[in-house]
Short mmCIF file of N, CA and C in Angstrom, two decimals:
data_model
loop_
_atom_site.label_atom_id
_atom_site.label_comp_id
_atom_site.label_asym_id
_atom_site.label_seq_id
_atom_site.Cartn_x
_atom_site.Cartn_y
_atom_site.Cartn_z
N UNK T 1456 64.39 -32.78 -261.93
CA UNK T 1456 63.96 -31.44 -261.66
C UNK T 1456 63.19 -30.90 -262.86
N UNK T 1457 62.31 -30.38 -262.35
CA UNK T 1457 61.22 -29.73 -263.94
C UNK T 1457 61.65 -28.77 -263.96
N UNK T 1458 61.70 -27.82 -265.52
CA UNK T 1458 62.25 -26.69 -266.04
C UNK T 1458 60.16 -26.11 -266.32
N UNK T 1459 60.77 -24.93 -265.02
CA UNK T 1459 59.56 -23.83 -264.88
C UNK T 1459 59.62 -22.72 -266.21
N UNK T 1460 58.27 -22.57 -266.78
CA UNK T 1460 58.07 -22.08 -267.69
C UNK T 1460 58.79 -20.61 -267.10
N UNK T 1461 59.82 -19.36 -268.11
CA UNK T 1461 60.54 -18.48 -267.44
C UNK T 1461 59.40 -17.12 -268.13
N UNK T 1462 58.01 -17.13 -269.28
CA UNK T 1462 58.04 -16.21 -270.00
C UNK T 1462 57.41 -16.50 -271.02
N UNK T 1463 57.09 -15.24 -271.65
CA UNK T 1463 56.03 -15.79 -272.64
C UNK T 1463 57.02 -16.09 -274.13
N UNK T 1464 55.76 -16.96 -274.95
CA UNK T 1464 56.62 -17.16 -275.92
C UNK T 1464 56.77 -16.24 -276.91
N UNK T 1465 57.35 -16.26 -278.05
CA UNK T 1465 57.08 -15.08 -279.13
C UNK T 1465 56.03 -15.09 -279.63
N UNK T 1466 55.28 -16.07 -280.31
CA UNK T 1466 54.02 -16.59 -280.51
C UNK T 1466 53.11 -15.71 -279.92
N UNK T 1467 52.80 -16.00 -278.51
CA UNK T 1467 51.96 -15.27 -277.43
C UNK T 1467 52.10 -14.24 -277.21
N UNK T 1468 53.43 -13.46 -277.83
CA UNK T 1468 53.55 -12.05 -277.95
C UNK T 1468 52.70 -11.29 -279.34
N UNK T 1469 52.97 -12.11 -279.96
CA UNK T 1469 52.38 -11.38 -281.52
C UNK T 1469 50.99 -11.66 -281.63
N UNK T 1470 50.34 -12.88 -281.15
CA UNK T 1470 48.68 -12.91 -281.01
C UNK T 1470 48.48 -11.23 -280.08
N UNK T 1471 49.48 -11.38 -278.78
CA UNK T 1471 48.35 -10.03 -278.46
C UNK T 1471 48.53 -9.00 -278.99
N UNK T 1472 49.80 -8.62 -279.40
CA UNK T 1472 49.81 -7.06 -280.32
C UNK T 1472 48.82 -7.45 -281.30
N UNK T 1473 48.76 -8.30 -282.18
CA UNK T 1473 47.72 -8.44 -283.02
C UNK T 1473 46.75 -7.86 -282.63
N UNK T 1474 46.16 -8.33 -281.49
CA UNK T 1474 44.58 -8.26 -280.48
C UNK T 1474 44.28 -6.92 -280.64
N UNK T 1475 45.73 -6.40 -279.89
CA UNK T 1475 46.05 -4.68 -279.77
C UNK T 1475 45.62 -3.63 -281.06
N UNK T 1476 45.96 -4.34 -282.20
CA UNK T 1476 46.14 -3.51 -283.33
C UNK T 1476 44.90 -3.44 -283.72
N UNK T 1477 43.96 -4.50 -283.66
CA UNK T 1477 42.47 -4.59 -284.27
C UNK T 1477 41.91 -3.63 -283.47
N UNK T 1478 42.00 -4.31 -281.91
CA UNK T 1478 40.70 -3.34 -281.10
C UNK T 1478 41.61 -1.77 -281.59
N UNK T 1479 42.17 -0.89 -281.96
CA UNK T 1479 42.75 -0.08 -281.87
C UNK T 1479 42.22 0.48 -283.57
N UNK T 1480 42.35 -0.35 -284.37
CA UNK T 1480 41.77 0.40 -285.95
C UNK T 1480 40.50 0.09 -285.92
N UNK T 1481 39.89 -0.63 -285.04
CA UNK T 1481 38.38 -0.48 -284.93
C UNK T 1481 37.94 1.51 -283.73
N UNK T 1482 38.56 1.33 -283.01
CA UNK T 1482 38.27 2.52 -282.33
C UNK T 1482 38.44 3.19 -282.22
N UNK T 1483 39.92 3.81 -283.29
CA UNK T 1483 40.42 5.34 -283.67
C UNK T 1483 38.85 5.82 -284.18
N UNK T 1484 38.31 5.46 -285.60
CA UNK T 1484 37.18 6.24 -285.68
C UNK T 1484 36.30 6.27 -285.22
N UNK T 1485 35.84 5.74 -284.49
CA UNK T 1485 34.28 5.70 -283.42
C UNK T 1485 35.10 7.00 -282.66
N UNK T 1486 36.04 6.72 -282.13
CA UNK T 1486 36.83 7.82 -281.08
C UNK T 1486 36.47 9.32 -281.83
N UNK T 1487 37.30 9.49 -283.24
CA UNK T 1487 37.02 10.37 -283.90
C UNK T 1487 35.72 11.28 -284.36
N UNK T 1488 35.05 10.58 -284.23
CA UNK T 1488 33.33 10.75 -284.42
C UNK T 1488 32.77 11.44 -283.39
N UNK T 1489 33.38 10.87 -282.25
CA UNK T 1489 33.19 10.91 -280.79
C UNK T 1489 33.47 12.55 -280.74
N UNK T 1490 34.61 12.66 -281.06
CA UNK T 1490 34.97 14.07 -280.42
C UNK T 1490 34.83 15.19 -281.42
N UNK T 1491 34.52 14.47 -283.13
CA UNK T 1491 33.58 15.75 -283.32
C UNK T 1491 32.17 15.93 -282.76
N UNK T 1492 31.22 15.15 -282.03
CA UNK T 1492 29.93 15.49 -281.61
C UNK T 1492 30.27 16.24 -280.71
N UNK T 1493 31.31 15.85 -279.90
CA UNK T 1493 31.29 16.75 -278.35
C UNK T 1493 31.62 18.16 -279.09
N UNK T 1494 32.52 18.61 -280.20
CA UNK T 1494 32.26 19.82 -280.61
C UNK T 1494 31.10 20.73 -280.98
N UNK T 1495 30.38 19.65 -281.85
CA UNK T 1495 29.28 20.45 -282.06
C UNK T 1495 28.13 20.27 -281.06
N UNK T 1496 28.39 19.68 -279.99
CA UNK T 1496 27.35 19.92 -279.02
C UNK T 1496 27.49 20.92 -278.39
N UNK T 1497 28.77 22.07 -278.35
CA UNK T 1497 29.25 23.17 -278.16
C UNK T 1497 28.31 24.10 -278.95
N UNK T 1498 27.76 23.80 -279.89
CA UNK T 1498 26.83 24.70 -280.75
C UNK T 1498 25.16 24.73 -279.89
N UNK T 1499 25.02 23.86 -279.77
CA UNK T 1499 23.55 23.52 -278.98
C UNK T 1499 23.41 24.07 -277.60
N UNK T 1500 24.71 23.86 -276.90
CA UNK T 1500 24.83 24.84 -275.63
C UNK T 1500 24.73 26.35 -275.95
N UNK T 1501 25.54 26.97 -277.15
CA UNK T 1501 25.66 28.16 -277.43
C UNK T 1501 23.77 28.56 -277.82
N UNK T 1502 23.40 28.11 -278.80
CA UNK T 1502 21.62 27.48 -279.02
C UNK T 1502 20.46 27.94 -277.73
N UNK T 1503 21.16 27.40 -276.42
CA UNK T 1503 20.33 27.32 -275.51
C UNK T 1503 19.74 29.06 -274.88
N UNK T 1504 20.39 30.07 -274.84
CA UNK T 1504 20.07 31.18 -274.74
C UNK T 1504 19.14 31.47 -275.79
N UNK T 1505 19.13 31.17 -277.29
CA UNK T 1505 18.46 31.47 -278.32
C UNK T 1505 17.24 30.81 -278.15
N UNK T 1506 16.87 29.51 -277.44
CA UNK T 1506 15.68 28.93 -277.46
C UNK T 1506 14.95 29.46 -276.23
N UNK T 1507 15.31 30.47 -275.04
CA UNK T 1507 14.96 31.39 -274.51
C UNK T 1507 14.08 31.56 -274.67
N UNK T 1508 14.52 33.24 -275.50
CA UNK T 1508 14.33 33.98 -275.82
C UNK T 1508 13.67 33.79 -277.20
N UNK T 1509 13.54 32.53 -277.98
CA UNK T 1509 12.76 32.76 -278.85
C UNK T 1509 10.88 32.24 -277.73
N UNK T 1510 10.91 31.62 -277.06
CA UNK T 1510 10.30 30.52 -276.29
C UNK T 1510 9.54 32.11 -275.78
N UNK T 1511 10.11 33.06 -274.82
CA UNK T 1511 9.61 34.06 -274.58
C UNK T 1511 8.91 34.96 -275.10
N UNK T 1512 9.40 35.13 -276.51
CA UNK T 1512 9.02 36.36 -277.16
C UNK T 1512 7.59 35.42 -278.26
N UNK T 1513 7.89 34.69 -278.29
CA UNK T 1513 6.56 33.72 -279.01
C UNK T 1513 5.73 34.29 -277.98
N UNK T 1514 5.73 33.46 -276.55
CA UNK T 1514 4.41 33.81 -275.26
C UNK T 1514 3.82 35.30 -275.37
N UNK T 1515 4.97 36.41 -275.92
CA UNK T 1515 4.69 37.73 -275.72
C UNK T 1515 4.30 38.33 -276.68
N UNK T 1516 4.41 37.43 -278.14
CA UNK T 1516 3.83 37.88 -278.79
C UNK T 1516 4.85 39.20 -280.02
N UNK T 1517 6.11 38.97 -279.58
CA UNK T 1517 7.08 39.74 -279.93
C UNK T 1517 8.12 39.55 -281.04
N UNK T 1518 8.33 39.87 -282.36
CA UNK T 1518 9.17 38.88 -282.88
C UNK T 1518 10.54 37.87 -282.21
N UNK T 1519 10.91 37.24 -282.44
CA UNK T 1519 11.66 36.06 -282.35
C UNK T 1519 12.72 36.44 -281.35
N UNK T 1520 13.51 37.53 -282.47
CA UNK T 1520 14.98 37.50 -282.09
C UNK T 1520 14.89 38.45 -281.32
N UNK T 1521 13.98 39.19 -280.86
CA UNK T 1521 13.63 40.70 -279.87
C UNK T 1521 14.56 40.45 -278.52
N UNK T 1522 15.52 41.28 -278.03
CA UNK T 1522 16.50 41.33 -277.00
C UNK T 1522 17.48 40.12 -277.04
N UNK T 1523 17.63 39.38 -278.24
CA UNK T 1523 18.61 38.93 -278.14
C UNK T 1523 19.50 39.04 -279.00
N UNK T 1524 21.03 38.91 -278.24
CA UNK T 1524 22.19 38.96 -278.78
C UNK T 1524 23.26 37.54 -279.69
N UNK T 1525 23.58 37.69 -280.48
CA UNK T 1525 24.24 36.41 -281.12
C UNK T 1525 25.34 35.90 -280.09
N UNK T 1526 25.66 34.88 -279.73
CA UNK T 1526 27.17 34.76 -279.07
C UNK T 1526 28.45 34.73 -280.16
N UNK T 1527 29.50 35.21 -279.45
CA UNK T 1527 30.83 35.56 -280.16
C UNK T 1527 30.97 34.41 -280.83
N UNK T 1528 31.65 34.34 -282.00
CA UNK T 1528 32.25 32.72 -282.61
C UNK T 1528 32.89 31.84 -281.71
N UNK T 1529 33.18 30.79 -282.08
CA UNK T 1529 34.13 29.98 -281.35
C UNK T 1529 34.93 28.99 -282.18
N UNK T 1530 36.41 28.85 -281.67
CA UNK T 1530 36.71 27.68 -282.51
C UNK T 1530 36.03 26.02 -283.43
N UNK T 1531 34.84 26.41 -283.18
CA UNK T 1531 33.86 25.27 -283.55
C UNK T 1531 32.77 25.95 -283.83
N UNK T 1532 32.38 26.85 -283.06
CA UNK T 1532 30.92 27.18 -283.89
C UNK T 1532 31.08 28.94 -284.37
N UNK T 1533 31.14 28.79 -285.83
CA UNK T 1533 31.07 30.32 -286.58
C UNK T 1533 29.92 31.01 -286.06
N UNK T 1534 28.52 30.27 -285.91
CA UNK T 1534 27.46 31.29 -285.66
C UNK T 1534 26.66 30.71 -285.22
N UNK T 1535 25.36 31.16 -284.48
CA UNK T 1535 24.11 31.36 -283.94
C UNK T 1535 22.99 32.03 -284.69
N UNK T 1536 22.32 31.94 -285.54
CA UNK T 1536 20.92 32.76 -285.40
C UNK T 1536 19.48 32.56 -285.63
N UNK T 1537 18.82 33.11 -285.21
CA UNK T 1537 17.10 33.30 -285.21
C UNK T 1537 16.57 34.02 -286.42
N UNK T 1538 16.07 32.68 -286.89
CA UNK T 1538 14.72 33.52 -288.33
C UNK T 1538 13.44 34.33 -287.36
N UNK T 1539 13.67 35.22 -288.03
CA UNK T 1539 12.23 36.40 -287.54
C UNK T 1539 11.16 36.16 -287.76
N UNK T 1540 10.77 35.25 -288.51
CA UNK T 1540 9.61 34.49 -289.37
C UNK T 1540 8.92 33.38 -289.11
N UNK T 1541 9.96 32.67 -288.48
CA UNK T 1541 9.93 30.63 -288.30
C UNK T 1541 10.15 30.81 -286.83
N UNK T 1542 10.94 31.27 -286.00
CA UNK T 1542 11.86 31.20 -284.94
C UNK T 1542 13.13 30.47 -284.46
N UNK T 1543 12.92 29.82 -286.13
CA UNK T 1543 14.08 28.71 -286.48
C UNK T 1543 15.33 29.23 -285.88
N UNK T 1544 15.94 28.22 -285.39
CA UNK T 1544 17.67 28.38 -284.58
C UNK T 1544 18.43 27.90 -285.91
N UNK T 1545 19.52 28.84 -286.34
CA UNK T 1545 20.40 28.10 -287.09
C UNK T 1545 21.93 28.13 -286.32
N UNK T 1546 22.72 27.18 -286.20
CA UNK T 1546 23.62 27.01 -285.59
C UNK T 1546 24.95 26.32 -287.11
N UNK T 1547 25.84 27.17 -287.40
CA UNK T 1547 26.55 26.87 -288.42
C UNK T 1547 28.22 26.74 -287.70
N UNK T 1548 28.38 25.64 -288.07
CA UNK T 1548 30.10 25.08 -287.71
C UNK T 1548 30.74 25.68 -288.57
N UNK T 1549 32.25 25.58 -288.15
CA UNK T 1549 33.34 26.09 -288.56
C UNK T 1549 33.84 25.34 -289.68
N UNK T 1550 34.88 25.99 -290.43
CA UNK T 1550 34.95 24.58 -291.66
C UNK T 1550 35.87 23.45 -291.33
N UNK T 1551 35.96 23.90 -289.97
CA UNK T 1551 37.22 22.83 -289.58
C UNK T 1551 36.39 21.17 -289.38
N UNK T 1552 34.63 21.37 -288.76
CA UNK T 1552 33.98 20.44 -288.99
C UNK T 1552 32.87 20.23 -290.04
N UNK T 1553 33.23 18.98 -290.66
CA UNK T 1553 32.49 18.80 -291.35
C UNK T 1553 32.41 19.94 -292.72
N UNK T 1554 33.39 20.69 -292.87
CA UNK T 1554 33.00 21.50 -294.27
C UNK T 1554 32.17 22.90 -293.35
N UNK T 1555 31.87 23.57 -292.30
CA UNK T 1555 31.15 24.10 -292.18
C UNK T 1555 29.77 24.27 -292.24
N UNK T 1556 29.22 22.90 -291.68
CA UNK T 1556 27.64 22.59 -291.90
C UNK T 1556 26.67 23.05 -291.32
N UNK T 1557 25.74 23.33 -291.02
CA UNK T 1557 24.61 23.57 -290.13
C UNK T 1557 23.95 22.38 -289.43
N UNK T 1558 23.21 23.09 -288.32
CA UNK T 1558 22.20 22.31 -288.08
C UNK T 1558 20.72 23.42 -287.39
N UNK T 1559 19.56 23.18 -287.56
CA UNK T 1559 18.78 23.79 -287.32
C UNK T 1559 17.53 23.22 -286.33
N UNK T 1560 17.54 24.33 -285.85
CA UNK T 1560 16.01 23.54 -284.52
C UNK T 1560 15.02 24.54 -284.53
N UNK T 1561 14.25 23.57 -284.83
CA UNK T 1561 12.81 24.36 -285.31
C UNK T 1561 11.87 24.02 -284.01
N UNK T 1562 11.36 25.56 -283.67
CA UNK T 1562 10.38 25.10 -282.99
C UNK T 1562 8.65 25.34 -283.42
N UNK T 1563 7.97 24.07 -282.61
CA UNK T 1563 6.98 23.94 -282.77
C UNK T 1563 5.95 24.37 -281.61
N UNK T 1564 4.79 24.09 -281.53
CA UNK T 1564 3.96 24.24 -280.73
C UNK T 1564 2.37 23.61 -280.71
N UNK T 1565 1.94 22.69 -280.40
CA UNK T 1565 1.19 21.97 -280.44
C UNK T 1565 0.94 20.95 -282.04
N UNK T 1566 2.13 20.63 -282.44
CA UNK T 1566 2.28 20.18 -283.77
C UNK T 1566 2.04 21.54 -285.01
N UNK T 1567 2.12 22.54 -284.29
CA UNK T 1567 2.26 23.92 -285.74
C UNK T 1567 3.62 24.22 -285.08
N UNK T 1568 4.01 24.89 -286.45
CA UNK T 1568 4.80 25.48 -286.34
C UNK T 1568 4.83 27.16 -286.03
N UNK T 1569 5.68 27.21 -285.51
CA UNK T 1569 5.41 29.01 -284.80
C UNK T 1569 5.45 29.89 -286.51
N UNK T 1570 4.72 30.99 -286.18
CA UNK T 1570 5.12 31.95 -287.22
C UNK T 1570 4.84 33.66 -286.83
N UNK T 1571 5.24 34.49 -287.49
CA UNK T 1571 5.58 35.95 -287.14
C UNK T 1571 6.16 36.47 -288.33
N UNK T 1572 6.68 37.77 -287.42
CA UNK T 1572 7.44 38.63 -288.56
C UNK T 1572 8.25 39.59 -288.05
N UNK T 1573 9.26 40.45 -289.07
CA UNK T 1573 10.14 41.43 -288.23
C UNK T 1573 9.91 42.05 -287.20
N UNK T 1574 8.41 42.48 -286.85
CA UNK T 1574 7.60 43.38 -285.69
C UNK T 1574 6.91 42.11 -284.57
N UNK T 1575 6.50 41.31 -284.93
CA UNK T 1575 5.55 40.60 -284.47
C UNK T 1575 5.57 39.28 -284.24
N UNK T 1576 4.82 38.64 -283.35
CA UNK T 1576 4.39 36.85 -283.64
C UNK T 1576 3.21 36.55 -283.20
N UNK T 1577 2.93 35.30 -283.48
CA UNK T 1577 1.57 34.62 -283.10
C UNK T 1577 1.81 33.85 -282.00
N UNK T 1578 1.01 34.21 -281.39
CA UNK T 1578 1.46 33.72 -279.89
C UNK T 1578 0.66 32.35 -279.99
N UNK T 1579 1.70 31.29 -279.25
CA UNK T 1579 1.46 29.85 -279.94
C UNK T 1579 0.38 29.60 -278.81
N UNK T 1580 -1.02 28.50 -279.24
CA UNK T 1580 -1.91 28.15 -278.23
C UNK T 1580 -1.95 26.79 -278.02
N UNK T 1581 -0.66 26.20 -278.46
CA UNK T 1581 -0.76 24.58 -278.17
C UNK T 1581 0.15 24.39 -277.02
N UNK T 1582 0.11 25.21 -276.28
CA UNK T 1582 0.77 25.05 -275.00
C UNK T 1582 2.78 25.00 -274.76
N UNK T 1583 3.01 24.62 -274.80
CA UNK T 1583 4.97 24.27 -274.19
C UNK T 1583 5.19 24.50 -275.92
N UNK T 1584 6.48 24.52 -276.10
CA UNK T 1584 7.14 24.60 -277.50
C UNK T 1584 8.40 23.68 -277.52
N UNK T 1585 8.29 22.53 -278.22
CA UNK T 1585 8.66 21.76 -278.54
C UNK T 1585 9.95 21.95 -279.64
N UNK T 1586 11.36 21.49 -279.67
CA UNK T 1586 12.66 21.80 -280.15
C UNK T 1586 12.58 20.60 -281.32
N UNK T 1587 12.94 20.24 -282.65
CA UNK T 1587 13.15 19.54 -283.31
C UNK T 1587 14.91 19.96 -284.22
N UNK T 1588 15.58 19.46 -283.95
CA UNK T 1588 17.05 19.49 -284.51
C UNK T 1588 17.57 18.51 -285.16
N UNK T 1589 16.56 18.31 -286.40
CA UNK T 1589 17.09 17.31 -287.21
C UNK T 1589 17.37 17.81 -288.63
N UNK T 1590 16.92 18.83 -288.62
CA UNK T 1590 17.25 19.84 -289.77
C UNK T 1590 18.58 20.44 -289.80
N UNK T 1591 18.70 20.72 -291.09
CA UNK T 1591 20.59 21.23 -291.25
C UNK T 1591 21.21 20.20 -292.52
N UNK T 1592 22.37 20.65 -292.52
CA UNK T 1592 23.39 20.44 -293.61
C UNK T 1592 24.43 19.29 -292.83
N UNK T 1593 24.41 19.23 -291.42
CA UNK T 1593 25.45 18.65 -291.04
C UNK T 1593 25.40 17.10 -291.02
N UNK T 1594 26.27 16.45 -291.73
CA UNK T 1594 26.11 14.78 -291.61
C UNK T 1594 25.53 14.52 -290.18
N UNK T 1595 24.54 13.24 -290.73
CA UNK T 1595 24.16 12.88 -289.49
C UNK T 1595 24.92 11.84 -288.12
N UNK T 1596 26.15 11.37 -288.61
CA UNK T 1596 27.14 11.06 -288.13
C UNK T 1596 27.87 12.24 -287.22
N UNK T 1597 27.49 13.20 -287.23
CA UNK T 1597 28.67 13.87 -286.47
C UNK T 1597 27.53 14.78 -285.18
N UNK T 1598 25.88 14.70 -285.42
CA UNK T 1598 24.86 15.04 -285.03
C UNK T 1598 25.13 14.34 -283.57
N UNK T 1599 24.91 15.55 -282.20
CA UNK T 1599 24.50 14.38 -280.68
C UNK T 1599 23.23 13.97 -281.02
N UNK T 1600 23.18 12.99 -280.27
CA UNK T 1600 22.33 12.07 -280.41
C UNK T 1600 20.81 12.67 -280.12
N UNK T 1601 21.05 13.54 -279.75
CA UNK T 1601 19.05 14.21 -279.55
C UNK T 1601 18.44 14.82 -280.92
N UNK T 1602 19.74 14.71 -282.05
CA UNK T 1602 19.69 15.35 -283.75
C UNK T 1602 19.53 13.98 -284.51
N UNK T 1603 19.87 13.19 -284.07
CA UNK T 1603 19.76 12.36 -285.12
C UNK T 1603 17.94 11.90 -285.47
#
């Protein structure tokens, strides 16, 4: 009578926790990385009202930040705001990420950059206005991927 294998051996137990432990200290930090971007992509959503209204008031000829309001803080993003000058978006994190870094989106318009002032702007003639968010303080590791 043959004796049927009943189970694994100990051997074959400790190769796979092994297996377990690698793929696992390889992907805590990718994971980690992971879910600070999804925070600060919470900033870029908050952003999106600001690129509006800067987008508008360029066409009209109006300074930047004209009828718009900052959004409230949030556990991730301290602030929102519009240079009167540039139309630059600055979007600044909390210090819980990253130290409290920035990141900034500049817009352009036919390869210039927009410009104005507290009263006023130049109404852009290179057509659509183009977002660049590679500017800022914030490691580029923790940047979504449309910043890097």
């Amino acid at each position: 009578m043959k004796k049927v294998q009943q189970g694994f051996t100990l051997i074959e137990l400790m190769i796979v926790v092994a297996i377990i432990g690698i793929l696992a200290a390889v992907a805590l930090p990718a994971y980690q990385d992971y879910t600070v971007r999804a925070k600060v992509s919470e900033g870029l959503t908050l952003a999106s009202s600001a690129k509006v209204s800067v987008a508008e008031n360029a066409a009209n000829g109006k300074n930047f930040d004209a009828g718009w309001s900052a959004p409230s803080a949030t556990p991730n993003i301290a602030s929102v705001a519009i240079d009167q000058t540039t139309g630059k978006i600055t979007i600044t994190t909390t210090t819980a990420i990253d130290g409290g870094k920035t990141i900034e989106m500049v817009p352009t318009s036919g390869a210039s950059a927009l410009a104005g002032t507290a009263t006023a702007s130049t109404i852009p003639t290179g057509g659509s206005i183009s977002w660049a968010c590679t500017a800022g303080t914030l490691n580029a590791k923790y940047r979504p991927s449309v910043c890097r």
